């Protein structure tokens, strides 16, 4: 019997213009949590897609329990007990949670679906692994954290014992990440084996037994996490030392760029307002962070600010000019750049080329069009400049279809496009979601350069380390209201956590102090 439950030996996978996996070997032990680490575009998701049968390798072989196996499609993978939660979930949004879990593995007699039996099995799994979900909820109405639970339950329902998790924490809140880590430890204790793709070194150190590192499609090495450090892993990943702190100099703030007064936004999910009478200002030369646990109104507020959703009341002014009723394009022209929360829904046209995505907010400018005709050569030149500057990796450069790029490189393309516009206000929502440490270091420095050039930045982030490192002021949002304002130099993560969880409000603290 082999020491390894899965062996991927000398795997090579080639796409047009790029060797995504170049002679990569990965070995997974039974009952271990094995992290797969690498930069954006290093070939991690491709390697796991080969294991799950989504891609066929040009060379190499896969063994399960020491025996060579052929995995031609995901059904073959499932038959071998291999399940995968993809970085971008594979759910039917208009189906219920239960229907999504059993889809493709339906138990039926004479064409009649045995839904009661399926429900009982899912409820038992949900209780056993503490994966609470509403089985009758429609998927499009539940949070991304809940959608991930649905994906995990899909694997468990199929009795998979080799679990592939591709960037499982990229869309989760800190609390949900802690819960997922505990669930993963429980799986490992039970004898399940986990392959865990991530960029987050803290998570690898906390939960993984071993870590395999890829760089530019090639195998770098496998290490025991107890015998290594974050710094050593980051150097293996990017090939150089990476700074984990941000060098931020103090600058004097200027005039008000963004003024928000009494903004109220309705909720799509219930009768209460998602945002209630929110007022604040962002000045030139400062980064103001809107912090909070996901689902407390930040998404709806940013949608109203950028014109994606209507407000029921309130005023928005940019450099003193009322833009409350401006269209999305007019807000962009007035000086608003937006790095959106959902890169697929609001950040990119996935079936456009990379170069066309790079000018989505500017193609009407004289630099890129003449008499209604796009200047293709200028668009190409501009895209090549941004691709080089932000290290956006893609198989065919500017003509790569956006859909075919890794999630991290899609994110870098959006960040490049929005920052390069040089607008007076940058609205950055989860700007480093899904990025590796090297890319995070670069993006943080670019956001600081926006602030240092006397522009205003409104940052929305769930990453408390990012919030503390980048912000000049922190506004905590809870249940649609601003419940506190903080200076990152004088507050702590623990104090922010109390306000984010609704345990405290500054108005209540002030009232108590006054008494």
mmCIF file of C-alpha atoms in Angstrom, residues 180-482:
data_model
loop_
_atom_site.group_PDB
_atom_site.id
_atom_site.type_symbol
_atom_site.label_atom_id
_atom_site.label_comp_id
_atom_site.label_asym_id
_atom_site.label_seq_id
_atom_site.Cartn_x
_atom_site.Cartn_y
_atom_site.Cartn_z
ATOM 1 C CA UNK A 180 -13.804 26.823 7.900
ATOM 2 C CA UNK A 181 -10.387 26.078 9.446
ATOM 3 C CA UNK A 182 -12.070 24.147 12.254
ATOM 4 C CA UNK A 183 -14.202 22.232 9.725
ATOM 5 C CA UNK A 184 -11.044 21.325 7.760
ATOM 6 C CA UNK A 185 -9.315 20.067 10.927
ATOM 7 C CA UNK A 186 -12.381 17.933 11.633
ATOM 8 C CA UNK A 187 -12.225 16.433 8.125
ATOM 9 C CA UNK A 188 -8.535 15.571 8.593
ATOM 10 C CA UNK A 189 -9.170 13.958 11.996
ATOM 11 C CA UNK A 190 -11.780 11.784 10.290
ATOM 12 C CA UNK A 191 -9.235 10.570 7.727
ATOM 13 C CA UNK A 192 -10.230 12.786 4.801
ATOM 14 C CA UNK A 193 -7.357 14.291 2.792
ATOM 15 C CA UNK A 194 -7.465 17.965 1.822
ATOM 16 C CA UNK A 195 -5.666 19.882 -0.934
ATOM 17 C CA UNK A 196 -5.955 23.543 -0.043
ATOM 18 C CA UNK A 197 -5.049 26.294 -2.549
ATOM 19 C CA UNK A 198 -4.400 29.638 -0.889
ATOM 20 C CA UNK A 199 -2.301 32.796 -0.984
ATOM 21 C CA UNK A 200 -2.714 33.484 2.727
ATOM 22 C CA UNK A 201 0.406 32.461 4.594
ATOM 23 C CA UNK A 202 -1.197 32.844 8.038
ATOM 24 C CA UNK A 203 -3.780 30.217 7.102
ATOM 25 C CA UNK A 204 -1.132 27.791 5.843
ATOM 26 C CA UNK A 205 0.810 28.130 9.104
ATOM 27 C CA UNK A 206 -2.401 27.666 11.123
ATOM 28 C CA UNK A 207 -3.968 24.661 9.428
ATOM 29 C CA UNK A 208 -1.692 22.888 6.900
ATOM 30 C CA UNK A 209 0.562 19.908 7.648
ATOM 31 C CA UNK A 210 2.675 20.326 4.508
ATOM 32 C CA UNK A 211 2.931 22.905 1.748
ATOM 33 C CA UNK A 212 3.930 22.519 -1.898
ATOM 34 C CA UNK A 213 5.074 25.672 -3.699
ATOM 35 C CA UNK A 214 4.751 26.392 -7.439
ATOM 36 C CA UNK A 215 6.347 29.309 -9.285
ATOM 37 C CA UNK A 216 5.587 30.148 -12.917
ATOM 38 C CA UNK A 217 4.208 26.665 -13.527
ATOM 39 C CA UNK A 218 7.180 24.813 -12.038
ATOM 40 C CA UNK A 219 7.571 22.819 -8.826
ATOM 41 C CA UNK A 220 9.739 24.653 -6.274
ATOM 42 C CA UNK A 221 9.512 22.326 -3.269
ATOM 43 C CA UNK A 222 7.444 20.753 -0.496
ATOM 44 C CA UNK A 223 7.996 21.668 3.162
ATOM 45 C CA UNK A 224 6.583 20.714 6.566
ATOM 46 C CA UNK A 225 4.851 23.842 7.878
ATOM 47 C CA UNK A 226 6.073 23.259 11.440
ATOM 48 C CA UNK A 227 9.653 23.541 10.141
ATOM 49 C CA UNK A 228 9.263 26.752 8.121
ATOM 50 C CA UNK A 229 8.191 30.417 8.453
ATOM 51 C CA UNK A 230 5.949 32.829 6.546
ATOM 52 C CA UNK A 231 9.019 34.647 5.288
ATOM 53 C CA UNK A 232 10.594 31.457 3.900
ATOM 54 C CA UNK A 233 7.340 30.448 2.188
ATOM 55 C CA UNK A 234 6.905 33.894 0.603
ATOM 56 C CA UNK A 235 10.476 33.785 -0.712
ATOM 57 C CA UNK A 236 9.877 30.316 -2.215
ATOM 58 C CA UNK A 237 6.683 31.636 -3.812
ATOM 59 C CA UNK A 238 7.908 34.887 -5.418
ATOM 60 C CA UNK A 239 11.664 34.314 -5.512
ATOM 61 C CA UNK A 240 12.525 37.357 -3.389
ATOM 62 C CA UNK A 241 11.986 38.800 0.080
ATOM 63 C CA UNK A 242 8.537 40.346 0.595
ATOM 64 C CA UNK A 243 7.709 43.135 3.040
ATOM 65 C CA UNK A 244 4.669 42.432 5.230
ATOM 66 C CA UNK A 245 4.437 46.010 6.490
ATOM 67 C CA UNK A 246 3.430 49.140 4.596
ATOM 68 C CA UNK A 247 5.733 52.156 4.651
ATOM 69 C CA UNK A 248 3.216 54.984 5.044
ATOM 70 C CA UNK A 249 4.365 58.544 5.544
ATOM 71 C CA UNK A 250 2.241 61.198 7.234
ATOM 72 C CA UNK A 251 0.830 63.872 4.919
ATOM 73 C CA UNK A 252 -1.496 66.796 5.572
ATOM 74 C CA UNK A 253 -5.009 66.227 4.272
ATOM 75 C CA UNK A 254 -6.536 68.689 1.819
ATOM 76 C CA UNK A 255 -10.047 69.741 0.847
ATOM 77 C CA UNK A 256 -13.116 67.511 0.910
ATOM 78 C CA UNK A 257 -13.306 65.309 -2.224
ATOM 79 C CA UNK A 258 -16.237 63.042 -1.292
ATOM 80 C CA UNK A 259 -19.122 64.252 0.840
ATOM 81 C CA UNK A 260 -21.872 61.788 1.765
ATOM 82 C CA UNK A 261 -24.963 63.084 3.591
ATOM 83 C CA UNK A 262 -27.818 60.988 5.054
ATOM 84 C CA UNK A 263 -27.529 58.254 2.423
ATOM 85 C CA UNK A 264 -30.209 55.582 2.788
ATOM 86 C CA UNK A 265 -30.357 52.493 0.569
ATOM 87 C CA UNK A 266 -33.159 49.899 0.557
ATOM 88 C CA UNK A 267 -32.447 46.211 1.040
ATOM 89 C CA UNK A 268 -33.252 43.671 -1.678
ATOM 90 C CA UNK A 269 -33.615 40.865 0.849
ATOM 91 C CA UNK A 270 -35.936 42.310 3.501
ATOM 92 C CA UNK A 271 -38.114 45.332 4.255
ATOM 93 C CA UNK A 272 -35.538 47.130 6.421
ATOM 94 C CA UNK A 273 -33.088 49.568 4.837
ATOM 95 C CA UNK A 274 -29.629 48.127 4.149
ATOM 96 C CA UNK A 275 -27.997 51.556 4.699
ATOM 97 C CA UNK A 276 -29.442 54.064 7.169
ATOM 98 C CA UNK A 277 -28.629 57.793 7.113
ATOM 99 C CA UNK A 278 -24.899 57.375 6.523
ATOM 100 C CA UNK A 279 -22.839 60.599 6.495
ATOM 101 C CA UNK A 280 -19.063 61.119 6.248
ATOM 102 C CA UNK A 281 -16.334 62.867 4.254
ATOM 103 C CA UNK A 282 -13.146 61.766 2.522
ATOM 104 C CA UNK A 283 -10.475 64.410 1.955
ATOM 105 C CA UNK A 284 -7.647 64.716 -0.532
ATOM 106 C CA UNK A 285 -4.574 62.854 0.683
ATOM 107 C CA UNK A 286 -6.307 60.357 2.968
ATOM 108 C CA UNK A 287 -7.480 56.751 2.916
ATOM 109 C CA UNK A 288 -10.746 56.255 4.749
ATOM 110 C CA UNK A 289 -11.697 52.626 5.341
ATOM 111 C CA UNK A 290 -15.255 51.383 5.665
ATOM 112 C CA UNK A 291 -14.794 48.284 7.827
ATOM 113 C CA UNK A 292 -17.349 45.746 8.940
ATOM 114 C CA UNK A 293 -18.424 42.134 8.794
ATOM 115 C CA UNK A 294 -19.870 41.243 5.393
ATOM 116 C CA UNK A 295 -23.607 41.845 5.082
ATOM 117 C CA UNK A 296 -23.766 45.027 7.152
ATOM 118 C CA UNK A 297 -24.515 47.428 4.308
ATOM 119 C CA UNK A 298 -21.087 48.080 2.811
ATOM 120 C CA UNK A 299 -21.980 46.424 -0.511
ATOM 121 C CA UNK A 300 -25.257 48.341 -0.846
ATOM 122 C CA UNK A 301 -23.589 51.620 0.117
ATOM 123 C CA UNK A 302 -20.846 51.254 -2.511
ATOM 124 C CA UNK A 303 -23.466 50.280 -5.117
ATOM 125 C CA UNK A 304 -25.361 53.523 -4.376
ATOM 126 C CA UNK A 305 -22.166 55.590 -4.355
ATOM 127 C CA UNK A 306 -21.053 54.283 -7.758
ATOM 128 C CA UNK A 307 -24.529 54.414 -9.341
ATOM 129 C CA UNK A 308 -25.175 50.662 -9.494
ATOM 130 C CA UNK A 309 -28.178 50.851 -7.131
ATOM 131 C CA UNK A 310 -30.706 53.632 -6.355
ATOM 132 C CA UNK A 311 -30.863 55.489 -3.025
ATOM 133 C CA UNK A 312 -34.123 56.387 -1.293
ATOM 134 C CA UNK A 313 -32.645 59.556 0.170
ATOM 135 C CA UNK A 314 -29.407 61.418 0.757
ATOM 136 C CA UNK A 315 -26.829 63.440 -1.174
ATOM 137 C CA UNK A 316 -23.450 62.624 -2.709
ATOM 138 C CA UNK A 317 -21.036 65.403 -3.664
ATOM 139 C CA UNK A 318 -17.708 65.078 -5.465
ATOM 140 C CA UNK A 319 -15.443 68.117 -5.178
ATOM 141 C CA UNK A 320 -18.526 70.112 -4.163
ATOM 142 C CA UNK A 321 -20.546 68.995 -7.199
ATOM 143 C CA UNK A 322 -23.802 67.093 -6.610
ATOM 144 C CA UNK A 323 -23.536 63.718 -8.419
ATOM 145 C CA UNK A 324 -26.496 62.064 -6.652
ATOM 146 C CA UNK A 325 -28.454 61.541 -9.860
ATOM 147 C CA UNK A 326 -25.507 60.986 -12.224
ATOM 148 C CA UNK A 327 -25.368 57.828 -14.346
ATOM 149 C CA UNK A 328 -22.516 55.355 -13.825
ATOM 150 C CA UNK A 329 -20.633 56.750 -16.831
ATOM 151 C CA UNK A 330 -21.147 60.351 -15.711
ATOM 152 C CA UNK A 331 -19.780 59.498 -12.270
ATOM 153 C CA UNK A 332 -16.749 57.908 -13.945
ATOM 154 C CA UNK A 333 -16.274 61.043 -16.052
ATOM 155 C CA UNK A 334 -16.691 63.253 -12.973
ATOM 156 C CA UNK A 335 -13.743 61.504 -11.317
ATOM 157 C CA UNK A 336 -14.792 58.244 -9.619
ATOM 158 C CA UNK A 337 -12.760 55.049 -10.087
ATOM 159 C CA UNK A 338 -14.202 51.815 -8.747
ATOM 160 C CA UNK A 339 -12.519 48.497 -7.970
ATOM 161 C CA UNK A 340 -15.671 46.395 -7.439
ATOM 162 C CA UNK A 341 -16.332 43.638 -4.928
ATOM 163 C CA UNK A 342 -17.393 41.115 -7.577
ATOM 164 C CA UNK A 343 -14.827 41.123 -10.367
ATOM 165 C CA UNK A 344 -16.928 38.889 -12.621
ATOM 166 C CA UNK A 345 -20.252 40.675 -12.245
ATOM 167 C CA UNK A 346 -19.102 44.306 -12.169
ATOM 168 C CA UNK A 347 -15.378 44.364 -12.982
ATOM 169 C CA UNK A 348 -14.893 42.636 -16.321
ATOM 170 C CA UNK A 349 -16.640 41.598 -19.501
ATOM 171 C CA UNK A 350 -15.362 38.034 -19.307
ATOM 172 C CA UNK A 351 -15.649 37.264 -23.019
ATOM 173 C CA UNK A 352 -13.809 40.450 -24.063
ATOM 174 C CA UNK A 353 -10.056 40.512 -24.550
ATOM 175 C CA UNK A 354 -7.804 41.835 -21.821
ATOM 176 C CA UNK A 355 -7.029 44.962 -23.866
ATOM 177 C CA UNK A 356 -10.723 45.788 -24.356
ATOM 178 C CA UNK A 357 -11.319 45.346 -20.630
ATOM 179 C CA UNK A 358 -8.453 47.748 -19.906
ATOM 180 C CA UNK A 359 -10.281 50.621 -21.692
ATOM 181 C CA UNK A 360 -13.846 49.872 -20.540
ATOM 182 C CA UNK A 361 -13.954 53.159 -18.612
ATOM 183 C CA UNK A 362 -12.091 55.203 -21.222
ATOM 184 C CA UNK A 363 -12.785 53.946 -24.744
ATOM 185 C CA UNK A 364 -14.795 57.103 -25.583
ATOM 186 C CA UNK A 365 -11.829 59.397 -24.846
ATOM 187 C CA UNK A 366 -10.021 60.996 -27.838
ATOM 188 C CA UNK A 367 -6.894 58.985 -26.988
ATOM 189 C CA UNK A 368 -8.754 55.747 -27.831
ATOM 190 C CA UNK A 369 -11.355 56.696 -30.468
ATOM 191 C CA UNK A 370 -11.697 58.925 -33.475
ATOM 192 C CA UNK A 371 -15.076 59.647 -35.071
ATOM 193 C CA UNK A 372 -16.645 56.710 -33.238
ATOM 194 C CA UNK A 373 -13.963 54.232 -34.351
ATOM 195 C CA UNK A 374 -11.683 52.598 -31.772
ATOM 196 C CA UNK A 375 -7.951 53.257 -32.249
ATOM 197 C CA UNK A 376 -6.894 49.627 -31.924
ATOM 198 C CA UNK A 377 -3.176 50.388 -31.982
ATOM 199 C CA UNK A 378 -3.497 52.890 -29.108
ATOM 200 C CA UNK A 379 -5.636 50.459 -27.100
ATOM 201 C CA UNK A 380 -3.025 47.714 -27.622
ATOM 202 C CA UNK A 381 -0.162 50.028 -26.607
ATOM 203 C CA UNK A 382 -2.024 51.173 -23.469
ATOM 204 C CA UNK A 383 -2.924 47.606 -22.443
ATOM 205 C CA UNK A 384 0.669 46.442 -22.906
ATOM 206 C CA UNK A 385 1.857 49.276 -20.654
ATOM 207 C CA UNK A 386 -0.533 48.283 -17.836
ATOM 208 C CA UNK A 387 0.151 44.560 -18.260
ATOM 209 C CA UNK A 388 3.874 45.202 -17.850
ATOM 210 C CA UNK A 389 3.493 47.712 -15.001
ATOM 211 C CA UNK A 390 1.163 45.534 -12.911
ATOM 212 C CA UNK A 391 2.601 42.139 -13.930
ATOM 213 C CA UNK A 392 -0.726 40.868 -15.298
ATOM 214 C CA UNK A 393 0.031 37.325 -16.473
ATOM 215 C CA UNK A 394 -1.902 35.823 -19.360
ATOM 216 C CA UNK A 395 -1.236 33.288 -22.084
ATOM 217 C CA UNK A 396 -1.640 35.623 -25.072
ATOM 218 C CA UNK A 397 -0.991 39.065 -23.601
ATOM 219 C CA UNK A 398 -3.452 41.828 -24.591
ATOM 220 C CA UNK A 399 -5.578 39.523 -26.782
ATOM 221 C CA UNK A 400 -6.157 36.952 -24.003
ATOM 222 C CA UNK A 401 -9.848 36.420 -23.270
ATOM 223 C CA UNK A 402 -10.440 37.640 -19.690
ATOM 224 C CA UNK A 403 -12.397 34.504 -18.746
ATOM 225 C CA UNK A 404 -9.350 32.292 -19.334
ATOM 226 C CA UNK A 405 -7.140 34.192 -16.852
ATOM 227 C CA UNK A 406 -6.594 33.232 -13.213
ATOM 228 C CA UNK A 407 -8.735 35.060 -10.656
ATOM 229 C CA UNK A 408 -5.750 36.924 -9.243
ATOM 230 C CA UNK A 409 -4.663 38.195 -12.656
ATOM 231 C CA UNK A 410 -8.229 39.268 -13.430
ATOM 232 C CA UNK A 411 -8.108 41.285 -10.204
ATOM 233 C CA UNK A 412 -4.748 42.848 -11.111
ATOM 234 C CA UNK A 413 -6.175 43.927 -14.492
ATOM 235 C CA UNK A 414 -9.082 45.742 -12.796
ATOM 236 C CA UNK A 415 -6.816 47.396 -10.223
ATOM 237 C CA UNK A 416 -4.452 48.538 -12.998
ATOM 238 C CA UNK A 417 -7.304 49.998 -15.068
ATOM 239 C CA UNK A 418 -8.928 51.878 -12.198
ATOM 240 C CA UNK A 419 -5.788 53.275 -10.535
ATOM 241 C CA UNK A 420 -4.259 54.363 -13.846
ATOM 242 C CA UNK A 421 -7.270 56.560 -14.596
ATOM 243 C CA UNK A 422 -5.901 59.041 -12.044
ATOM 244 C CA UNK A 423 -9.316 60.179 -10.790
ATOM 245 C CA UNK A 424 -9.900 62.330 -7.700
ATOM 246 C CA UNK A 425 -11.679 59.488 -5.869
ATOM 247 C CA UNK A 426 -10.726 55.792 -5.836
ATOM 248 C CA UNK A 427 -13.359 53.459 -4.374
ATOM 249 C CA UNK A 428 -11.474 50.223 -3.677
ATOM 250 C CA UNK A 429 -13.583 47.271 -2.504
ATOM 251 C CA UNK A 430 -11.549 44.224 -1.441
ATOM 252 C CA UNK A 431 -8.736 45.326 -3.808
ATOM 253 C CA UNK A 432 -6.383 42.474 -2.857
ATOM 254 C CA UNK A 433 -8.947 39.651 -2.705
ATOM 255 C CA UNK A 434 -7.353 36.507 -4.129
ATOM 256 C CA UNK A 435 -3.909 38.060 -4.639
ATOM 257 C CA UNK A 436 -0.563 36.587 -3.566
ATOM 258 C CA UNK A 437 1.744 38.357 -1.097
ATOM 259 C CA UNK A 438 3.922 39.862 -3.826
ATOM 260 C CA UNK A 439 0.906 41.298 -5.653
ATOM 261 C CA UNK A 440 -0.621 42.546 -2.374
ATOM 262 C CA UNK A 441 2.612 44.366 -1.551
ATOM 263 C CA UNK A 442 2.547 46.055 -4.981
ATOM 264 C CA UNK A 443 -1.177 46.969 -4.898
ATOM 265 C CA UNK A 444 -0.879 48.421 -1.384
ATOM 266 C CA UNK A 445 1.980 50.626 -2.572
ATOM 267 C CA UNK A 446 -0.094 51.739 -5.586
ATOM 268 C CA UNK A 447 -3.058 52.674 -3.364
ATOM 269 C CA UNK A 448 -0.686 54.632 -1.107
ATOM 270 C CA UNK A 449 0.710 56.420 -4.167
ATOM 271 C CA UNK A 450 -2.854 57.507 -5.042
ATOM 272 C CA UNK A 451 -3.236 58.967 -1.563
ATOM 273 C CA UNK A 452 0.248 60.557 -1.657
ATOM 274 C CA UNK A 453 -0.615 62.273 -4.950
ATOM 275 C CA UNK A 454 -3.349 64.173 -3.060
ATOM 276 C CA UNK A 455 -6.247 62.009 -4.236
ATOM 277 C CA UNK A 456 -8.946 60.535 -1.982
ATOM 278 C CA UNK A 457 -9.363 56.804 -1.353
ATOM 279 C CA UNK A 458 -12.417 55.040 0.095
ATOM 280 C CA UNK A 459 -11.295 51.521 0.995
ATOM 281 C CA UNK A 460 -13.760 48.732 1.836
ATOM 282 C CA UNK A 461 -12.034 45.659 3.243
ATOM 283 C CA UNK A 462 -12.721 42.612 5.405
ATOM 284 C CA UNK A 463 -8.985 42.063 5.956
ATOM 285 C CA UNK A 464 -8.270 43.727 9.313
ATOM 286 C CA UNK A 465 -4.508 43.638 8.690
ATOM 287 C CA UNK A 466 -5.085 45.570 5.448
ATOM 288 C CA UNK A 467 -7.443 47.983 7.228
ATOM 289 C CA UNK A 468 -4.880 48.756 9.948
ATOM 290 C CA UNK A 469 -1.949 49.035 7.515
ATOM 291 C CA UNK A 470 -3.483 51.306 4.869
ATOM 292 C CA UNK A 471 -6.087 53.478 6.579
ATOM 293 C CA UNK A 472 -5.747 57.023 7.873
ATOM 294 C CA UNK A 473 -9.254 56.806 9.369
ATOM 295 C CA UNK A 474 -11.490 53.785 9.967
ATOM 296 C CA UNK A 475 -15.300 53.927 9.945
ATOM 297 C CA UNK A 476 -17.002 50.809 11.285
ATOM 298 C CA UNK A 477 -20.342 49.889 9.738
ATOM 299 C CA UNK A 478 -22.842 47.691 11.567
ATOM 300 C CA UNK A 479 -26.380 46.959 10.390
ATOM 301 C CA UNK A 480 -26.256 49.796 7.876
ATOM 302 C CA UNK A 481 -25.022 52.479 10.260
ATOM 303 C CA UNK A 482 -21.648 54.033 11.080
#
